[in-house]
Tab-separated table of C-alpha atoms and ligand atoms in Angstrom:
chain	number	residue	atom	x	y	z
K	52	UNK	CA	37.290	45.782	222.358
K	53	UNK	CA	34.055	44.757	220.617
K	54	UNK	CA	32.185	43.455	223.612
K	55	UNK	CA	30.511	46.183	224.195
K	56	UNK	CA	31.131	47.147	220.379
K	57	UNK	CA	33.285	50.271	218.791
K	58	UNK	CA	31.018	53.159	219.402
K	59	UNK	CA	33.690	55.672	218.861
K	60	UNK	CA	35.084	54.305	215.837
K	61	UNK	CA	31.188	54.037	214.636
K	62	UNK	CA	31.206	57.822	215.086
K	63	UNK	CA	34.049	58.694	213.418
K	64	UNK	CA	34.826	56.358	210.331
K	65	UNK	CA	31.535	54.282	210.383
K	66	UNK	CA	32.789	52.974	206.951
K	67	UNK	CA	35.388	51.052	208.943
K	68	UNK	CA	33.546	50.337	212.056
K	69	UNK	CA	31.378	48.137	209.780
K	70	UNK	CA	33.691	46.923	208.111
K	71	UNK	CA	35.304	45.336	211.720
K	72	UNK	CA	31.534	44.634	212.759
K	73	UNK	CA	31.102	42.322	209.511
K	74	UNK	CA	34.522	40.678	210.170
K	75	UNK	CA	33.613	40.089	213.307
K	76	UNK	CA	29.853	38.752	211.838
K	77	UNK	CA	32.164	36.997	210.086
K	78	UNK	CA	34.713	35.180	212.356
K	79	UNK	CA	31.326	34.300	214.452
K	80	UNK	CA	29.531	32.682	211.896
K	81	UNK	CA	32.093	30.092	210.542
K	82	UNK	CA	33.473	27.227	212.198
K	83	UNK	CA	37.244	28.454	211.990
K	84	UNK	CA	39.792	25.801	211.022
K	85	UNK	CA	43.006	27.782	209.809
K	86	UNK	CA	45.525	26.387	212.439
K	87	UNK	CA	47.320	29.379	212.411
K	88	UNK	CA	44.136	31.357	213.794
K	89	UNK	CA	42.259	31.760	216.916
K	90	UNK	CA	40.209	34.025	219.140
K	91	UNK	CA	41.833	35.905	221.692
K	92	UNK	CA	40.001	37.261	225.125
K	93	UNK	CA	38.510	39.975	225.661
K	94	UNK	CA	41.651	41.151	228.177
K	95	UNK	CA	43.726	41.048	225.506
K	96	UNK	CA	41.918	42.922	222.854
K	97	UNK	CA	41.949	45.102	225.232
K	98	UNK	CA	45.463	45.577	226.218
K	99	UNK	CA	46.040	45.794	222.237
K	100	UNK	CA	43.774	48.756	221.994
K	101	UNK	CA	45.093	50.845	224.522
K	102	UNK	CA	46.920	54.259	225.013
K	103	UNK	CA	50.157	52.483	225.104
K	104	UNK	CA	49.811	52.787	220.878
K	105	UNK	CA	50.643	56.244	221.760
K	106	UNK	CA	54.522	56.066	223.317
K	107	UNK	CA	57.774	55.212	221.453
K	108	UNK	CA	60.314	53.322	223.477
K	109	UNK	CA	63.421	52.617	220.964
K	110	UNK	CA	65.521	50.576	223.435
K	111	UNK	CA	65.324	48.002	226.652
K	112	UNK	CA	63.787	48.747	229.693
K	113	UNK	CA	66.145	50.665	231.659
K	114	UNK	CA	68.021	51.756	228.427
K	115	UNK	CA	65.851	53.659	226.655
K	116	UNK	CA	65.871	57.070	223.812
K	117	UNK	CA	63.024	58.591	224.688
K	118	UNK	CA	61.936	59.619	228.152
K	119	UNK	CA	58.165	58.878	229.997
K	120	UNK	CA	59.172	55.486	230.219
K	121	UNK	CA	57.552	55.292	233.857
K	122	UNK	CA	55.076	52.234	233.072
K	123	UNK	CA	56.248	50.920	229.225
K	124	UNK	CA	59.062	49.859	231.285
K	125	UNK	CA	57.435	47.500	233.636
K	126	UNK	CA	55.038	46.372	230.947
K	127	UNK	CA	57.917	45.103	229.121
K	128	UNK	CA	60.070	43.825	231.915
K	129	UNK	CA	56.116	41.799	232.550
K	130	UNK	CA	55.787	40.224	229.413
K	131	UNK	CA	59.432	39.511	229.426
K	132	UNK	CA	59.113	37.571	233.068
K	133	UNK	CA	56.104	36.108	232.356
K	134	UNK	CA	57.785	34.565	229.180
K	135	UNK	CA	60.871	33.652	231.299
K	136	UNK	CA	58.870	31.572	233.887
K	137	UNK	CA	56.590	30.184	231.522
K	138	UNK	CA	58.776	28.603	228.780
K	139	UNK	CA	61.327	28.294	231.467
K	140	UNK	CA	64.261	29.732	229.286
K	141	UNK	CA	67.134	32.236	230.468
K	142	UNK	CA	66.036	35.155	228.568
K	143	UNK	CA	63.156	36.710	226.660
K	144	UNK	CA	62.907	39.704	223.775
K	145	UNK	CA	59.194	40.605	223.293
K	146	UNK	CA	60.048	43.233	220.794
K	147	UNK	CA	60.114	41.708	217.655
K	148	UNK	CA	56.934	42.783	215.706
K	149	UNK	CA	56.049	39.259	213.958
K	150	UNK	CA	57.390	35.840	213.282
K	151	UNK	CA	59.339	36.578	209.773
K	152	UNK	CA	60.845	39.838	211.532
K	153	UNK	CA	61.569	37.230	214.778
K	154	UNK	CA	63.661	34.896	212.225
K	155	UNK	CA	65.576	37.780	210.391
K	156	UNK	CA	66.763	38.751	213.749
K	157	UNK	CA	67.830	35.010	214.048
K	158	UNK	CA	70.077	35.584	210.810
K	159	UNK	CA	71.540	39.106	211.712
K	160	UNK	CA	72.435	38.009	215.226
K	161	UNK	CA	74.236	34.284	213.461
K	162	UNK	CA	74.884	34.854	210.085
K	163	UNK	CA	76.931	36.889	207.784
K	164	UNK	CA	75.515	37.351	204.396
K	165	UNK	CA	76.273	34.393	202.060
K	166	UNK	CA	76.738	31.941	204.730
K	167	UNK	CA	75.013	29.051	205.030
K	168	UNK	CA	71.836	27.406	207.130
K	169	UNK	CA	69.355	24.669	206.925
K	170	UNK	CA	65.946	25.156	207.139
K	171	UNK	CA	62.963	22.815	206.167
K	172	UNK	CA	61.212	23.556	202.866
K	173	UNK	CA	58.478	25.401	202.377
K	174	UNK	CA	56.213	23.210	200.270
K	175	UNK	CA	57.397	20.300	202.685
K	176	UNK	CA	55.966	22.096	205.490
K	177	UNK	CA	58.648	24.511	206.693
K	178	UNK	CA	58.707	28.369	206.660
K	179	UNK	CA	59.059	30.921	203.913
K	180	UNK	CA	61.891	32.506	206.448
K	181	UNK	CA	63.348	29.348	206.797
K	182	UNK	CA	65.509	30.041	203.638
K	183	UNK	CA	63.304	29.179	200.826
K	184	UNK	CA	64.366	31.287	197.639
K	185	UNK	CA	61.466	34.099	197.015
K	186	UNK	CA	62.398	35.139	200.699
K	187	UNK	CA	65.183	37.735	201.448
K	188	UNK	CA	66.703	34.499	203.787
K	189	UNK	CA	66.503	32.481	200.597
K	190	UNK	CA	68.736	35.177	198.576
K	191	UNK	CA	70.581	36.561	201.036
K	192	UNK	CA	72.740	33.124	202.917
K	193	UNK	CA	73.315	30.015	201.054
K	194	UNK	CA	69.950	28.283	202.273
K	195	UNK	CA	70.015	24.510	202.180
K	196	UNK	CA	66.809	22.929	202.423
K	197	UNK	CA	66.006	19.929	204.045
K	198	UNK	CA	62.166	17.665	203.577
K	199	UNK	CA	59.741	15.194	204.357
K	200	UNK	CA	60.009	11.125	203.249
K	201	UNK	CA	57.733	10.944	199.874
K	202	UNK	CA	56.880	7.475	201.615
K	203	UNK	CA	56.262	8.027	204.986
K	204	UNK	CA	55.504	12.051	204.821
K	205	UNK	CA	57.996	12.437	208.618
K	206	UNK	CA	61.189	13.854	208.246
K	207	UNK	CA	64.062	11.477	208.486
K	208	UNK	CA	66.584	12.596	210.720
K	209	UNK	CA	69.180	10.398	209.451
K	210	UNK	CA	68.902	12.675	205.842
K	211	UNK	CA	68.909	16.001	208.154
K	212	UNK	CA	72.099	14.588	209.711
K	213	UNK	CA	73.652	13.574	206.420
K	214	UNK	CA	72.426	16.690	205.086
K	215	UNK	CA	74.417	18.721	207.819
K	216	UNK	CA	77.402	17.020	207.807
K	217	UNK	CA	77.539	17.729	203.887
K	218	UNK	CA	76.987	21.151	204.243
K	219	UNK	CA	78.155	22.690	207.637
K	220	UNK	CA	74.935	25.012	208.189
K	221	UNK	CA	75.887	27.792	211.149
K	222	UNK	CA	72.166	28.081	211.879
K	223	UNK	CA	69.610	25.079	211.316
K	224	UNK	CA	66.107	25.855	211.991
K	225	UNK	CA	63.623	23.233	212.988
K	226	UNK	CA	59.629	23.838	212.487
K	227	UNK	CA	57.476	24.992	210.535
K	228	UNK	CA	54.034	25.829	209.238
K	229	UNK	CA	52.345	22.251	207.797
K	230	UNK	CA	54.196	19.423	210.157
K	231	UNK	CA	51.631	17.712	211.947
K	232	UNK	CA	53.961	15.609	213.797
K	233	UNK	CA	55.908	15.828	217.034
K	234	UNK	CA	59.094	17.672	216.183
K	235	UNK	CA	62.022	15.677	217.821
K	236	UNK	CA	63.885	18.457	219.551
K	237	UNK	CA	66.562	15.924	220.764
K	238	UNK	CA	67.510	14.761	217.516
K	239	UNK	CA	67.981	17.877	216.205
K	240	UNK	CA	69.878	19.410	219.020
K	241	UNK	CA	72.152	15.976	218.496
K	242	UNK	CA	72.697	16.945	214.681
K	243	UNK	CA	73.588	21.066	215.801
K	244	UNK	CA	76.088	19.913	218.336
K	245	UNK	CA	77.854	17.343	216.087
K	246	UNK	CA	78.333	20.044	213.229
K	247	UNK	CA	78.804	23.033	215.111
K	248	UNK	CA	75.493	24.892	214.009
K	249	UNK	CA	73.073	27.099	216.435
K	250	UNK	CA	70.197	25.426	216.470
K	251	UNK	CA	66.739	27.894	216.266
K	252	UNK	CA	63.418	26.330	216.902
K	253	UNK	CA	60.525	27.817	215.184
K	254	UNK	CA	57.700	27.136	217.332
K	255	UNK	CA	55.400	29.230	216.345
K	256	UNK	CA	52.208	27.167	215.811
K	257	UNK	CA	52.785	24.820	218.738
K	258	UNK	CA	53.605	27.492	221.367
K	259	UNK	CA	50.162	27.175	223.374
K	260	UNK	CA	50.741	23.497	223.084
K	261	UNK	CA	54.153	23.738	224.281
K	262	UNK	CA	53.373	25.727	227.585
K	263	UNK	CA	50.141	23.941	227.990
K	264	UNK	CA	52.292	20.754	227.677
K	265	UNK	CA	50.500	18.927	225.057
K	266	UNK	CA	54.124	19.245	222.890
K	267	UNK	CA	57.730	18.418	224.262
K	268	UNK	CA	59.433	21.671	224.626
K	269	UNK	CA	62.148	22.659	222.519
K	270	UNK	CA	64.126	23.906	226.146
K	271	UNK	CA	67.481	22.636	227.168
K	272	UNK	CA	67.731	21.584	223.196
K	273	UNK	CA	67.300	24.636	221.466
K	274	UNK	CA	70.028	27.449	221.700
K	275	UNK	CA	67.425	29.696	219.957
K	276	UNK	CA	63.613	29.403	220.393
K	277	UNK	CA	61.276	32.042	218.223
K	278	UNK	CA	57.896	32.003	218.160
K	279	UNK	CA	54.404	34.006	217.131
K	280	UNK	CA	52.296	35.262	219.736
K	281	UNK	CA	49.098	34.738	218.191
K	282	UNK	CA	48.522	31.042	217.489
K	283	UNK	CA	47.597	28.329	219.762
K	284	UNK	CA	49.421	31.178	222.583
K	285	UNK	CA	46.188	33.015	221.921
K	286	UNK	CA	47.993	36.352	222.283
K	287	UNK	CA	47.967	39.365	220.291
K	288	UNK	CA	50.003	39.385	216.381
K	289	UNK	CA	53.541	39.831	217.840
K	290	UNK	CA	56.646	37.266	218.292
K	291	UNK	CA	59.274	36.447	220.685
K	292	UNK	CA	62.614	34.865	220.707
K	293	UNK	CA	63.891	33.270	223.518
K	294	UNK	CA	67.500	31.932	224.108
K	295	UNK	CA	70.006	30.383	226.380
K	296	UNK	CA	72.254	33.460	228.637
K	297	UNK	CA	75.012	32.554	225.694
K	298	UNK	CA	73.048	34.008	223.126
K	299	UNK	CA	70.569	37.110	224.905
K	300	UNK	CA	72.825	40.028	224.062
K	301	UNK	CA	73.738	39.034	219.985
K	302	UNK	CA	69.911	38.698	219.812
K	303	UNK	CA	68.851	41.610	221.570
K	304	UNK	CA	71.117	43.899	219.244
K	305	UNK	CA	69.718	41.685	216.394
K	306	UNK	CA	66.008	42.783	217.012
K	307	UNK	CA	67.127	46.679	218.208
K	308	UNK	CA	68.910	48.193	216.829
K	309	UNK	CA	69.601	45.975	214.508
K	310	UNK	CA	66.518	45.332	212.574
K	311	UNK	CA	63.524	47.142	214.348
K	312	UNK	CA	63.000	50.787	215.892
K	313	UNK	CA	60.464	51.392	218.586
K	314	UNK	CA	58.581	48.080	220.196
K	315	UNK	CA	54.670	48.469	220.156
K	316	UNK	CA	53.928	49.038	223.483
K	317	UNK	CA	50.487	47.554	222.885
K	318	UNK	CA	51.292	44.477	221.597
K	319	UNK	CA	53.675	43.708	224.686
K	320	UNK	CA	50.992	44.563	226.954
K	321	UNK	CA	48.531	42.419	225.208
K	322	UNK	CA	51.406	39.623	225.091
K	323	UNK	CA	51.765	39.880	229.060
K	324	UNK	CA	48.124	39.871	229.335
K	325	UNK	CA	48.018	36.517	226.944
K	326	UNK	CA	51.066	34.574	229.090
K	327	UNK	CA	49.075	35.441	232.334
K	328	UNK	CA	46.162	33.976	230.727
K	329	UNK	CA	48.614	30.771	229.404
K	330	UNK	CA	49.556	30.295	233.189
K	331	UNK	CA	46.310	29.345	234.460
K	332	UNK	CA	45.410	25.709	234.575
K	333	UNK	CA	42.546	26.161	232.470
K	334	UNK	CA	45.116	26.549	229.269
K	335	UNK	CA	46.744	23.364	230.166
K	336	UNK	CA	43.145	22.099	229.747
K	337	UNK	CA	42.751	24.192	226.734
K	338	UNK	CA	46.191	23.049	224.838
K	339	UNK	CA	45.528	19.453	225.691
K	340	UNK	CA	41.966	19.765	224.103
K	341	UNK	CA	43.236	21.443	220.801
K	342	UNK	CA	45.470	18.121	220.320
K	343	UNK	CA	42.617	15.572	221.295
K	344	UNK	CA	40.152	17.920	218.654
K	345	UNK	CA	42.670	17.276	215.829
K	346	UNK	CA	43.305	13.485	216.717
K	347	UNK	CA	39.507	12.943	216.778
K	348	UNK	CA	38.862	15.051	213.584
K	349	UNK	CA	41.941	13.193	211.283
K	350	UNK	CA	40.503	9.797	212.287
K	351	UNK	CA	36.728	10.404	211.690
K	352	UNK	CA	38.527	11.897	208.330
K	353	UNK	CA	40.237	9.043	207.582
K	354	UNK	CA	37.604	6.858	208.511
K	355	UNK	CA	36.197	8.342	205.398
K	356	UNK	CA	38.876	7.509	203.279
K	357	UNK	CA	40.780	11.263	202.974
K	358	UNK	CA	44.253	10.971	202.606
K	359	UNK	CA	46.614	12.813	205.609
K	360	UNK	CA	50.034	13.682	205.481
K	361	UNK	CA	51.603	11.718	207.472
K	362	UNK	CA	48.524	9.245	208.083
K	363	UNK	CA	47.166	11.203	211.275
K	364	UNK	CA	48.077	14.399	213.350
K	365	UNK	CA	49.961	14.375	217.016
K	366	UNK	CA	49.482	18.255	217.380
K	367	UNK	CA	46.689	21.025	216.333
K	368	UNK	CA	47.143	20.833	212.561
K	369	UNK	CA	45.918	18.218	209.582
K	370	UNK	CA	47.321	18.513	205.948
K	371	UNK	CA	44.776	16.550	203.903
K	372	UNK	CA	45.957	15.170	200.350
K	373	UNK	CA	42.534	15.685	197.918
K	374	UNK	CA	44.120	14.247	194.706
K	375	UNK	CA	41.911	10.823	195.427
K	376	UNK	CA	38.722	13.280	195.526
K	377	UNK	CA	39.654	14.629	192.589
K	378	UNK	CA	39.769	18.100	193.145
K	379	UNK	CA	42.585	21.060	193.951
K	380	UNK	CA	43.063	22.411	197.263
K	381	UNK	CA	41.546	25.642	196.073
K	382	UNK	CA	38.446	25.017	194.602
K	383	UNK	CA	37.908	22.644	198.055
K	384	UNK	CA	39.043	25.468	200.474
K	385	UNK	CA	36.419	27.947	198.629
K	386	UNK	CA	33.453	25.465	198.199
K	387	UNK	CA	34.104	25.064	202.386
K	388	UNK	CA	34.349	28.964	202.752
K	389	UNK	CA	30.956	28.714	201.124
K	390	UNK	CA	29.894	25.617	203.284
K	391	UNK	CA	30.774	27.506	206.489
K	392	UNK	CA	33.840	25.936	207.036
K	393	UNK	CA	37.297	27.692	206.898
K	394	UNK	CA	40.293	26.148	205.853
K	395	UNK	CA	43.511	26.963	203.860
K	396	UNK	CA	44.748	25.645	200.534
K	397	UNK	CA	48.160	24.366	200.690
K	398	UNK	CA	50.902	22.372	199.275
K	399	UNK	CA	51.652	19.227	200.029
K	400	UNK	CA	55.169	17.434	200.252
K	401	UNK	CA	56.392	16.357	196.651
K	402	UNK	CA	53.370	18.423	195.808
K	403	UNK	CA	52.432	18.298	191.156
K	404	UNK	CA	50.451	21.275	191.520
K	405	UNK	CA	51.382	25.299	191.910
K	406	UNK	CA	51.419	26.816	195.219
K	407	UNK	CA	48.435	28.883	194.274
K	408	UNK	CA	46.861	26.021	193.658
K	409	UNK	CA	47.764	22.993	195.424
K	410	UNK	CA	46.798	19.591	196.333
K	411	UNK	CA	45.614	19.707	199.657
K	412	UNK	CA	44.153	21.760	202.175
K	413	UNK	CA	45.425	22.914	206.156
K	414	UNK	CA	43.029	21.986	209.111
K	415	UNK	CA	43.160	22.834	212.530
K	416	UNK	CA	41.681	22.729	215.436
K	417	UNK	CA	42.880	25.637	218.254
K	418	UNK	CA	40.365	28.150	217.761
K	419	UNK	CA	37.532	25.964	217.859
K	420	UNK	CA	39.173	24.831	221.002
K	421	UNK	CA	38.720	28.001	222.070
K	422	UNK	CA	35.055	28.416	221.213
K	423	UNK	CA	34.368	25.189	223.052
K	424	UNK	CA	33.972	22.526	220.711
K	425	UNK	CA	35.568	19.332	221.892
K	426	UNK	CA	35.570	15.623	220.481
K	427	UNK	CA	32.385	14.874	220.239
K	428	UNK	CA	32.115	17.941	217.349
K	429	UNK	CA	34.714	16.491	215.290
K	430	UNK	CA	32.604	13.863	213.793
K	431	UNK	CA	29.888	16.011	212.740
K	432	UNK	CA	32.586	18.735	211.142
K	433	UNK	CA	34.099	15.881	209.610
K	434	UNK	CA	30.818	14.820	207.928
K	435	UNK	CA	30.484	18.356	206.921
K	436	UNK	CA	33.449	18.388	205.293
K	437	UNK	CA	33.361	15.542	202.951
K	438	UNK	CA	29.952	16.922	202.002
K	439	UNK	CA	30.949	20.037	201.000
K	440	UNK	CA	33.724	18.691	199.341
K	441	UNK	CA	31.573	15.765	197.550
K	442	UNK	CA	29.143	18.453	196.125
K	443	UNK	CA	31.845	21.032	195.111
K	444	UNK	CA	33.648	18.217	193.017
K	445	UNK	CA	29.768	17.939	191.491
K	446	UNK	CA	28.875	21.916	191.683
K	447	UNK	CA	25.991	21.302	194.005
K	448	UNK	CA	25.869	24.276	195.967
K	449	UNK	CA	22.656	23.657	197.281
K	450	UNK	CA	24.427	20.929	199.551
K	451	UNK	CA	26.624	23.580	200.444
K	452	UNK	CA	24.252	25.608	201.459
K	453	UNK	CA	22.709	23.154	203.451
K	454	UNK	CA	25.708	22.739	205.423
K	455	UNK	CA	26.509	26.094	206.083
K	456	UNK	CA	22.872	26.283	207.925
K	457	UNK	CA	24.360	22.997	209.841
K	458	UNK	CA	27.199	25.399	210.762
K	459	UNK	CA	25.167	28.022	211.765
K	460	UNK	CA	22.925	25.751	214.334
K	461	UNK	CA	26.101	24.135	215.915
K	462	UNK	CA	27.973	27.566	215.867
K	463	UNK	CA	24.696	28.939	217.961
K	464	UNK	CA	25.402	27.181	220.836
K	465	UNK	CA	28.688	28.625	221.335
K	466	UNK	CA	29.358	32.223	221.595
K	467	UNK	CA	32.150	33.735	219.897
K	468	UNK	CA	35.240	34.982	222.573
K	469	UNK	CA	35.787	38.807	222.232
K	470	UNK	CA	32.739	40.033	220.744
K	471	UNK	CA	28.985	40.180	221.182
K	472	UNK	CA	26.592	41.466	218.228
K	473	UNK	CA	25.329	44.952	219.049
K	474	UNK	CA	22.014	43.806	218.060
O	176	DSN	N1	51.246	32.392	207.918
O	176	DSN	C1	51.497	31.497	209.021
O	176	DSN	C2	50.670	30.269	208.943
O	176	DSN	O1	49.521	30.385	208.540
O	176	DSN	O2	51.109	29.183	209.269
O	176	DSN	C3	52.915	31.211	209.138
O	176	DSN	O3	53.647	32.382	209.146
């Protein structure tokens, strides 16, 4: 879309057009660490800014309320084989618009109102649609809430279990946002079966790493998978859920017409366009860096002396503890904004501090995967790090400074995907 830039957009509403340009300025200029984030291609910006924007489609293909559905049909019916083959499941919906709207179709296709499921906590690394209280899933079912070990920061499955077997959930959900360990699939499949519950796996951060097969797949173990598009998958903002033949039709009806009215057309193109893309042996390549990035970045971390969740990462994503450095995860996650290096403030499991501001701070590593940084980076943006972090605990910003220029000088060596200044 930007590459050549947005000439038509310049024309008409050049207030926005710059406002994209600078975001873009933006997203090119700092070494991106949100593990949630990532640059997409070129193909699939795209596909997400195309005329399909224009048609509705409420339905499936085949079984559609609107007519002209010619080609939306066998975009969808795409993106829904390509999903198929490449998670290797029975049966794909690419309709639901993100990953909270994915997870509500979850509940309305298993779940009266008032009933109850298990999800993990939010602050312990879980999902905000994973039943914790300020969400609709937190008010609306009887959400029981499941954590990390305060010594060893890795779920125990044994509580889980216990946990179940107290409380019959008829949905657990494994996952989350802030787990930087393996999730045992198995284990939890072991705990659904013995209480009776339908077990959903959240994968939405470790999707790319799950088809490149850097992560066990939740497959064969999972009755429910649902996922985000737009994380280490590298597609477009969108979601998917994917289930076993038992479950396709309750979920369908879940997503329309149960929660959502017409799919954007766009977004499935761009989704099709992103699983092609997550076929090709170079994502394999790609999903298996992202993991080696974060294991070489936590230990050059730890080597000096930052405190991770955990003690280390096995996928894309670090949750560093700052209380030894002596400062909140907010004031550290702006002071690196400053430095050139963008993070997250988060909580941390057991965590003293508010959510708005916590303890620690979120790393990861996929879209400077994708912008071609590999291990030999991670010591440098490592160093960088405990710099910026160093001078922002003593208000030097003109160490900051100085290592936003580093940033700059790496960052010039490697060309930002999708987009190519004008000038
Ligand atoms: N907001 C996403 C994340 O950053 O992990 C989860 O929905």
């Amino acid at each position: 879309m930007h590459q050549p830039p947005i000439p038509h957009v310049a024309g008409t509403d050049p207030e926005i057009a710059e406002l994209i340009q600078a975001e873009a300025r933006r997203q090119r200029d700092k070494v991106r660490l949100i593990p949630s984030e990532n640059y997409v291609s070129v193909a699939v910006l795209e596909a997400s800014g195309s005329v399909l924007t224009n048609k509705y489609s409420e339905g499936y293909p085949g079984r559609r309320y609107y007519e002209g559905q010619q080609f939306i049909d066998q975009v969808e019916r795409l993106a829904i084989e390509r999903a198929e083959r490449l998670f290797g499941v029975d049966h794909a919906n690419v309709q639901p618009y993100s990953g909270t709207p994915a997870n509500l179709a979850v509940y309305l296709a298993f779940l009266q109102p008032g009933e109850t499921m298990m999800g993990m906590a939010l602050p312990m690394g879980g999902h905000l649609s994973h039943g914790w209280p300020v969400s609709a899933t937190g008010k609306w079912f009887r959400s029981v809430q499941y954590g990390v070990r305060a010594d060893t920061g890795r779920l125990d499955l044994d509580e889980v279990r216990d946990l179940a077997r107290r409380e019959h959930p008829r949905v657990i959900f494994c996952g989350g946002t802030a787990i930087p360990r393996t999730i045992d699939f198995p284990a939890f499949a072991e705990i659904a079966r013995e209480v009776g519950a339908v077990l959903v796996a959240d994968i939405a951060h470790i999707a790319g790493l799950v088809v490149g097969g850097a992560h066990p797949s939740p497959v064969g173990y999972a009755d429910v998978i649902t996922t985000t598009t737009h994380k280490t998958l590298r597609g477009p903002r969108g979601a998917m859920i994917m289930t076993t033949a038992e479950h396709a039709s309750a979920v369908d009806k879940a997503v329309f017409p149960g929660l959502q009215g017409g799919p954007h057309n766009h977004t499935t193109a761009a989704i099709a366009v992103a699983l092609h893309e997550a076929a090709q042996p170079s994502f394999r390549a790609y999903a298996h860096q992202v993991v080696a990035n974060a294991r070489a970045l936590a230990d050059a971390l730890t080597t000096r002396g930052y405190t991770l969740i955990s003690g280390g990462t096995d996928n894309h994503l670090i949750l560093l503890d700052l209380t030894p450095q002596g400062i909140g995860g907010k004031s550290a996650a702006k002071a690196l904004d400053r430095a050139g290096l963008e993070v997250n403030y988060n909580t941390i499991p057991f965590d003293p501090r508010k959510p708005f501001d916590p303890s620690g701070i979120r790393i990861g590593t996929p879209a400077i995967t994708t912008r071609g940084l590999n291990e030999q980076h991670m010591e440098q943006i490592a160093g960088w790090i405990d710099e910026a972090i160093i001078a922002a605990t003593k208000d030097d910003e003109e160490v900051i400074e100085r290592v936003a220029a580093n940033v700059a000088d790496l960052l010039a060596d490697f060309p930002m995907p999708g987009w190519a200044p004008s000038a």
